[in-house]
Tab-separated table of C-alpha atoms and ligand atoms in Angstrom:
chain	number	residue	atom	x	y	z
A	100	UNK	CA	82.521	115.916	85.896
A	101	UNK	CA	83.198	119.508	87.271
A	102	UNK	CA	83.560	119.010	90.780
A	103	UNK	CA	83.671	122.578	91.633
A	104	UNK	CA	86.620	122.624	93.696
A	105	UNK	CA	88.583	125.112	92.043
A	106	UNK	CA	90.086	128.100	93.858
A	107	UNK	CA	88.479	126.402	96.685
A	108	UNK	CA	91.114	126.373	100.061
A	109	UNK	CA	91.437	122.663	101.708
A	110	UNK	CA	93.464	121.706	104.755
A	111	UNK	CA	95.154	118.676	104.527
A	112	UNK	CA	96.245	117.043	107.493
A	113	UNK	CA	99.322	114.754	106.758
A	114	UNK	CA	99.118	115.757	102.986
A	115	UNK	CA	102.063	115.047	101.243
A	116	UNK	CA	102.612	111.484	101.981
A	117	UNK	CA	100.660	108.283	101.666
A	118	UNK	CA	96.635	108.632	101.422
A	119	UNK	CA	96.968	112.539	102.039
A	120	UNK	CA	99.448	112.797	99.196
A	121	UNK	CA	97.108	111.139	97.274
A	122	UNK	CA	93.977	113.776	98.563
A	123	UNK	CA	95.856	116.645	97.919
A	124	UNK	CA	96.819	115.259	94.377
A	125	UNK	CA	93.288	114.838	93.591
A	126	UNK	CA	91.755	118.478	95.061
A	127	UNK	CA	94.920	120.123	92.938
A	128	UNK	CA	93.900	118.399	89.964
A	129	UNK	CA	90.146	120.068	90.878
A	130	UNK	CA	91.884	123.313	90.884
A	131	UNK	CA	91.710	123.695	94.493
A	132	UNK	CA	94.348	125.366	96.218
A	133	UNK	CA	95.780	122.887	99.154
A	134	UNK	CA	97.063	123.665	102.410
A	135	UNK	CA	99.201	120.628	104.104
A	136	UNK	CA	99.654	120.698	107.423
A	137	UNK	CA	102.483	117.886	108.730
A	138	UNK	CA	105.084	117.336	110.701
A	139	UNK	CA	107.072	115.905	107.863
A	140	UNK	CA	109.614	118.912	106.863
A	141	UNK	CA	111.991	117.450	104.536
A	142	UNK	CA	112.080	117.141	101.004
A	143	UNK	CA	108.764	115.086	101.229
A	144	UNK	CA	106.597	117.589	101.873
A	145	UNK	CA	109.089	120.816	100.192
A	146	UNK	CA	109.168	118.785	96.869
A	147	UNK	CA	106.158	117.942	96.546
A	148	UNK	CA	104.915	121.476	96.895
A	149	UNK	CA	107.299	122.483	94.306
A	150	UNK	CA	106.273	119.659	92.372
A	151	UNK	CA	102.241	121.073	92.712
A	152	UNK	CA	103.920	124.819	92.164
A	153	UNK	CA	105.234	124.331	89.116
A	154	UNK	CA	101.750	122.699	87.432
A	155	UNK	CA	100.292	126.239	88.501
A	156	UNK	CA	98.657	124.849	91.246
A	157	UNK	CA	98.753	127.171	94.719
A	158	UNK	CA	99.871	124.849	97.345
A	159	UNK	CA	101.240	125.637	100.682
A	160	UNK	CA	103.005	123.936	103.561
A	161	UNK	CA	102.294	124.660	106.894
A	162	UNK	CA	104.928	122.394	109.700
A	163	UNK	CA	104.273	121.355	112.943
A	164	UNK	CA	103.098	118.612	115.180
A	165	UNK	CA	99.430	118.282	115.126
A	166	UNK	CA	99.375	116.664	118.677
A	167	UNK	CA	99.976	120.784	119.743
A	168	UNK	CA	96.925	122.320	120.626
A	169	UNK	CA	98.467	125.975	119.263
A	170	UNK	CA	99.930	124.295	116.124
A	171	UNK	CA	95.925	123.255	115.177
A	172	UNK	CA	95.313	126.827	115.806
A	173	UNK	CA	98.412	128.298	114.159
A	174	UNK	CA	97.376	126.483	111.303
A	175	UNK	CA	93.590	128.074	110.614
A	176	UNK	CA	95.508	131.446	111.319
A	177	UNK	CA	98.093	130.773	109.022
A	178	UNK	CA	95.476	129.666	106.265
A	179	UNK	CA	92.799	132.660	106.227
A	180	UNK	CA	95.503	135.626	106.700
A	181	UNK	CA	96.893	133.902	103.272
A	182	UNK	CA	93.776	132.593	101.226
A	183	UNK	CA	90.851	134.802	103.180
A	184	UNK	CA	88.656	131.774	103.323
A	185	UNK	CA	88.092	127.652	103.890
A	186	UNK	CA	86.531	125.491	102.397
A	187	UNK	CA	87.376	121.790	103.917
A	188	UNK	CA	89.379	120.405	106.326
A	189	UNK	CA	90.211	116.540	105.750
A	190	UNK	CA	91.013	114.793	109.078
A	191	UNK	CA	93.995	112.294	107.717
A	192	UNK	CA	97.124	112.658	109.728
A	193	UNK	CA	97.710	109.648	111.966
A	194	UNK	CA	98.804	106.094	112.472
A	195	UNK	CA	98.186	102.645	114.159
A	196	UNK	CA	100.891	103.073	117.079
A	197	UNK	CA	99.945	99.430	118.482
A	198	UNK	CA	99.104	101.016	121.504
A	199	UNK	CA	97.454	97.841	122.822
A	200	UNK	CA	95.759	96.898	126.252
A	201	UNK	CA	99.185	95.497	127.858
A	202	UNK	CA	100.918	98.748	126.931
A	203	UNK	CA	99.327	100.811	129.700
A	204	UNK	CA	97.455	103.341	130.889
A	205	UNK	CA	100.349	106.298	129.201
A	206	UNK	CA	100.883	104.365	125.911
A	207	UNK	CA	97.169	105.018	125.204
A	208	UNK	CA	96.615	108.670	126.241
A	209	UNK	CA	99.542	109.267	123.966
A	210	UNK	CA	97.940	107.148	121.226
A	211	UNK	CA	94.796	109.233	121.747
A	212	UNK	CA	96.455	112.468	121.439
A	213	UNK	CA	98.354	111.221	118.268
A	214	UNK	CA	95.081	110.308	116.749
A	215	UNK	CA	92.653	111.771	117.945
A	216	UNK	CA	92.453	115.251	119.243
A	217	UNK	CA	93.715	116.844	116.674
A	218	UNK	CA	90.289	116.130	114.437
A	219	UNK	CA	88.802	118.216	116.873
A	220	UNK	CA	91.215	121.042	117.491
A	221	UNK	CA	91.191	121.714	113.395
A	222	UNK	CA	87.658	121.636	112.988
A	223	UNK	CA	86.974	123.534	116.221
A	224	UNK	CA	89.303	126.496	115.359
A	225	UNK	CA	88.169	126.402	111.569
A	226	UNK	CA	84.465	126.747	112.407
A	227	UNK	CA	83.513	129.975	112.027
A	228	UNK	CA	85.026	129.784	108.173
A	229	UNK	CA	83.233	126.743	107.718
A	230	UNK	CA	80.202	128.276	108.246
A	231	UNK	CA	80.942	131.091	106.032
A	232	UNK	CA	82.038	128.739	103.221
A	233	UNK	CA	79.169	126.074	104.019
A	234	UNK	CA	82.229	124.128	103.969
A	235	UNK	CA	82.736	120.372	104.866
A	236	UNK	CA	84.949	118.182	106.903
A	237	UNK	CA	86.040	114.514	105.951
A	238	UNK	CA	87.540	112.760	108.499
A	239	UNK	CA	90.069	109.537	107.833
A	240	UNK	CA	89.435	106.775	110.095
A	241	UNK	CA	90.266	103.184	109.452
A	242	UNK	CA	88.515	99.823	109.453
A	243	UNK	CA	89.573	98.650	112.687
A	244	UNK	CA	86.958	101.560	114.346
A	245	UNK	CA	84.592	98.791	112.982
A	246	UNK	CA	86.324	95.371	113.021
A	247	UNK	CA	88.739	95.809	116.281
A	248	UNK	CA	92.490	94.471	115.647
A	249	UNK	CA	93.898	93.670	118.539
A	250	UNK	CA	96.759	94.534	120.303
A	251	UNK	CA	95.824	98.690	119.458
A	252	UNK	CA	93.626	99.790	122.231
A	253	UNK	CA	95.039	103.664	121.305
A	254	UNK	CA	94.169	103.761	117.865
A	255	UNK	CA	91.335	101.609	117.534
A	256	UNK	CA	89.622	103.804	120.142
A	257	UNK	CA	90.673	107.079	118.167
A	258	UNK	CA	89.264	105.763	115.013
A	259	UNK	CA	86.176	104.904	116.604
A	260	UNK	CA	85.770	108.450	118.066
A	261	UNK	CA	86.774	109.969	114.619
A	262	UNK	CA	83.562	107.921	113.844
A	263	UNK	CA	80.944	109.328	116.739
A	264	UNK	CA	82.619	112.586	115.763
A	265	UNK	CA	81.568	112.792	112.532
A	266	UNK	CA	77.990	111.551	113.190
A	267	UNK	CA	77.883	114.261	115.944
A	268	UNK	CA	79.038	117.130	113.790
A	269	UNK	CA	77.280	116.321	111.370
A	270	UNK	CA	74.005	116.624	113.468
A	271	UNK	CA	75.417	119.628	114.849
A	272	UNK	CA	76.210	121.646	111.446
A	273	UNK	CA	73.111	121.239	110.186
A	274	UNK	CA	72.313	124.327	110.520
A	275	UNK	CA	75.112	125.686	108.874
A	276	UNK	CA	75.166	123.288	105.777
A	277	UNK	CA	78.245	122.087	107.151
A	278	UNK	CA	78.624	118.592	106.036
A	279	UNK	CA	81.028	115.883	107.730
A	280	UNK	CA	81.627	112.528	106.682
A	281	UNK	CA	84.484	109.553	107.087
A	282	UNK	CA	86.100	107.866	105.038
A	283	UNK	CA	87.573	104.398	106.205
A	284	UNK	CA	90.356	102.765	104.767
A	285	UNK	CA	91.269	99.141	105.181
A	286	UNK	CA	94.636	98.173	102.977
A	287	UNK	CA	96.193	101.133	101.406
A	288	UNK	CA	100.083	100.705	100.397
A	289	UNK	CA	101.795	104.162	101.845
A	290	UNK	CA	105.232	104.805	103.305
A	291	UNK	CA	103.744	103.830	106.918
A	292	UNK	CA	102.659	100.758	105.966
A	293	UNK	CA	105.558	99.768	104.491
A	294	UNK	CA	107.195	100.732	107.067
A	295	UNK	CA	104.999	98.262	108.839
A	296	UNK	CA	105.325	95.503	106.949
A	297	UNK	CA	109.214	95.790	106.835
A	298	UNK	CA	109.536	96.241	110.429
A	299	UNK	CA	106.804	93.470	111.835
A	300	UNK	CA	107.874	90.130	108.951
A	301	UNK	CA	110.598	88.366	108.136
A	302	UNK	CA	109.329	88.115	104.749
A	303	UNK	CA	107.164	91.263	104.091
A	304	UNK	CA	106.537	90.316	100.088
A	305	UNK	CA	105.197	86.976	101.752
A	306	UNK	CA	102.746	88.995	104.060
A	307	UNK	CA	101.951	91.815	101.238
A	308	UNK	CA	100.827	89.013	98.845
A	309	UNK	CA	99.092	87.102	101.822
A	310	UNK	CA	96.928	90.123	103.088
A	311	UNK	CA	96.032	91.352	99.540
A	312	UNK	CA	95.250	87.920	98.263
A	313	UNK	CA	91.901	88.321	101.123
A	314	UNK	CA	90.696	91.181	99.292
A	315	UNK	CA	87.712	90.392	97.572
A	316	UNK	CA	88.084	92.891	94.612
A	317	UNK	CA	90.749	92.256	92.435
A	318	UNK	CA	92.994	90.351	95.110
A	319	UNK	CA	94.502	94.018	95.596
A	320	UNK	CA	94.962	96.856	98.053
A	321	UNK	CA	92.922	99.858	97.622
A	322	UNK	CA	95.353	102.678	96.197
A	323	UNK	CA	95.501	106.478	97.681
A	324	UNK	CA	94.402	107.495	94.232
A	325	UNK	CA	90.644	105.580	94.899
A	326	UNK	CA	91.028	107.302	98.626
A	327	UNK	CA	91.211	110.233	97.358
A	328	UNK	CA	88.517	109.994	94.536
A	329	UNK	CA	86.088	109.083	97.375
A	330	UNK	CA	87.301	112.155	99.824
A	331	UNK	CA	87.199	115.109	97.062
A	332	UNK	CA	83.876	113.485	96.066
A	333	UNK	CA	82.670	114.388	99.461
A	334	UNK	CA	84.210	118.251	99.528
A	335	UNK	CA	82.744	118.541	96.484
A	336	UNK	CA	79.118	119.986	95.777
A	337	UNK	CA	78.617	116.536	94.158
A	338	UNK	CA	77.909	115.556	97.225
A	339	UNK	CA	75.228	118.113	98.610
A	340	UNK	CA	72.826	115.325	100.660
A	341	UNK	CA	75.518	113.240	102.049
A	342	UNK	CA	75.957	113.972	105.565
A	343	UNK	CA	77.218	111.857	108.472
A	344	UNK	CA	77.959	108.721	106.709
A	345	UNK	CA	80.934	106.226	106.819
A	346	UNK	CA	82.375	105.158	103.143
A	347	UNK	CA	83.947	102.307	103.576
A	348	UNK	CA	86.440	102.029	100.505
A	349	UNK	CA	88.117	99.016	100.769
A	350	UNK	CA	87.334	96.742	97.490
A	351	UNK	CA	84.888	94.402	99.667
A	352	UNK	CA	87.336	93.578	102.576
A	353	UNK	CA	85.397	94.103	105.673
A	354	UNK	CA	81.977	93.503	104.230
A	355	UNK	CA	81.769	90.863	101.983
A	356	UNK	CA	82.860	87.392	102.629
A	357	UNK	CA	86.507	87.126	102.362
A	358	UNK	CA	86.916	83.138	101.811
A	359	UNK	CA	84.843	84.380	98.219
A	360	UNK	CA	87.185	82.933	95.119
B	1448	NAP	P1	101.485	107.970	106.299
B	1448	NAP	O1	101.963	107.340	105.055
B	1448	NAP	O2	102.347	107.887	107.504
B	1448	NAP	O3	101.163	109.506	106.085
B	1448	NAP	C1	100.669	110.266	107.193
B	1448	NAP	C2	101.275	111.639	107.202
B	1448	NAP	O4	100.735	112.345	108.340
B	1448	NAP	C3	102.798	111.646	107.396
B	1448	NAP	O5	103.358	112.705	106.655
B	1448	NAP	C4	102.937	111.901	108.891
B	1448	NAP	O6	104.183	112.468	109.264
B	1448	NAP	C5	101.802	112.880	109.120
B	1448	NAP	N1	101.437	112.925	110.530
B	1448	NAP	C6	101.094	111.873	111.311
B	1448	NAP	N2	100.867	112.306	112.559
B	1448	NAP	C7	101.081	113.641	112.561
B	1448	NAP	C8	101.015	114.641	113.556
B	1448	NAP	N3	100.718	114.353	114.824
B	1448	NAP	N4	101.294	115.920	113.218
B	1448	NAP	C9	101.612	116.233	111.938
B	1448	NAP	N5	101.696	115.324	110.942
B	1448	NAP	C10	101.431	114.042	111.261
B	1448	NAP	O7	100.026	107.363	106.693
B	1448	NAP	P2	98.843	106.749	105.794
B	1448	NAP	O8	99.019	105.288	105.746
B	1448	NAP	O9	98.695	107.517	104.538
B	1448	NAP	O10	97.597	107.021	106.747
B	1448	NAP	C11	96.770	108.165	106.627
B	1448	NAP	C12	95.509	107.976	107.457
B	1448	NAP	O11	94.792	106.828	106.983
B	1448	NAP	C13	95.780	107.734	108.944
B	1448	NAP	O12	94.786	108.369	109.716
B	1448	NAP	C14	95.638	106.219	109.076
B	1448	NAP	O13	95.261	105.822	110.352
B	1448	NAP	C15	94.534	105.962	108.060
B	1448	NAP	N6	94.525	104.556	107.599
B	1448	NAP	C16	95.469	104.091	106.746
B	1448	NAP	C17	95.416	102.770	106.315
B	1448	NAP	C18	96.414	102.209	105.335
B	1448	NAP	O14	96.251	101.058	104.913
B	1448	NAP	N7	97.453	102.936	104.951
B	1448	NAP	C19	94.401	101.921	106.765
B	1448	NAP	C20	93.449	102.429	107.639
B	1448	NAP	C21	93.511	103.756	108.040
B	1448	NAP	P3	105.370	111.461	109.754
B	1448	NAP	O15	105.777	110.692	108.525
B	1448	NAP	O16	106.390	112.399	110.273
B	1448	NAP	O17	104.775	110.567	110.807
């Protein structure tokens, strides 16, 4: 299927690692050019752009904390003086900072601004090329916007606004054939989660094996590569009457009875 990405421009947010690496894999292999915008500046991001380079895809890096206002705008700058156009932005960068209730008032205005403003910021300054493009926006939210967690006030409130957002913009771009969906994730194996699972268990195999064996489908996690299948579905044209909806990919987790042998 010709998904009629290619030569295409897609901002990435938090694109060359985890569930974005996985995104921007899947719009190169469109033949979309990809524009990741992360804080990550070391060989993570600079090799994998190489890595992209040198399969003739036209990938570019652009650094800098999201959580800056100027950096979100710096960014749509950067992107139209080089590719003259864009097409998507996809709303990934961000992470579950356990910003809970007990944590205080600080701990969750910085979770908010970790997770949340930045959606808007991108999409805001990347309008008026959205509507030239009749572009669309895909924004990553999680989940716990739907189930709660616990102990994440921050986050959980983020993801749920990534949610409204979408619905809202959605409504909104209309006009412009602008379309906006999410895209919620439940258990995806990526360096933060790892990261997670290392830090927070004694025995992290233990807990891996314990949280995927509650997955309905396949007793697995869901990988970046079926993340990403979902998200360049929605760039794509393939998708021209789906608009404001949450796609829950998850293999049955939060839906479908999880005591289910
Ligand atoms: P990841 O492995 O940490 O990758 C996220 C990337 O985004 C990293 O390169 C990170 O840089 C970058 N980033 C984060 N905040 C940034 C900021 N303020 N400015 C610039 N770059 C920033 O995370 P992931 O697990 O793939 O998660 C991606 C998205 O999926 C997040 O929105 C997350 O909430 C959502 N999600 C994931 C899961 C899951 O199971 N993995 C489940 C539900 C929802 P650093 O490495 O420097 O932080």
């Amino acid at each position: 299927m010709n998904l009629n990405l290619k030569d295409k421009v897609y901002i990435v947010t938090g694109g060359s690692k985890g569930i974005g690496e996985g995104i921007s894999r899947a719009i190169a292999e469109e033949g979309g050019i990809v524009v990741i915008a992360t804080r990550s500046t070391g060989p993570v991001t600079i090799d994998f752009i190489a890595e992209l380079q040198s399969q003739g895809v036209e990938a570019h890096a652009i650094y800098g904390d999201l959580q800056i206002l100027e950096n979100c705008e710096n960014i749509i700058r950067e992107t139209v003086t080089k590719y003259g156009r864009i097409d998507g932005i996809v709303n990934n960068a961000g992470m579950n900072d356990g910003a809970g209730l007990e944590k205080g008032p600080e701990a969750f205005r910085n979770s908010i601004k970790l997770n949340l403003f930045h959606y808007y910021d991108l999409v805001y300054y990347a309008l008026p090329w959205l509507k030239e493009s009749k572009g669309a926006v895909v924004n990553v939210s999680s989940k716990v916007a739907l189930t709660g967690q616990g102990g994440t006030s921050g986050y959980a409130a983020s993801k749920g606004a990534q949610l409204a957002l979408t619905r809202d913009w959605a409504a909104e771009l209309l006009p412009y054939s602008i379309r906006v969906n999410a895209v919620l994730p439940a258990e995806v194996m990526t360096p933060l989660y790892r990261k997670w699972l290392n830090n927070t268990f004694d025995d992290p195999t233990a807990k891996e094996k314990e949280i995927s064996d509650k997955i309905p489908l396949g007793k697995r996690m869901t990988t970046k590569e079926e993340m990403a299948a979902m998200v360049v579905f929605l760039l794509s044209d393939k998708s021209a009457h789906t608009t404001g909806q949450f796609m829950v990919v998850d293999g049955g987790y939060m839906h479908l009875d999880r005591a289910l042998t």
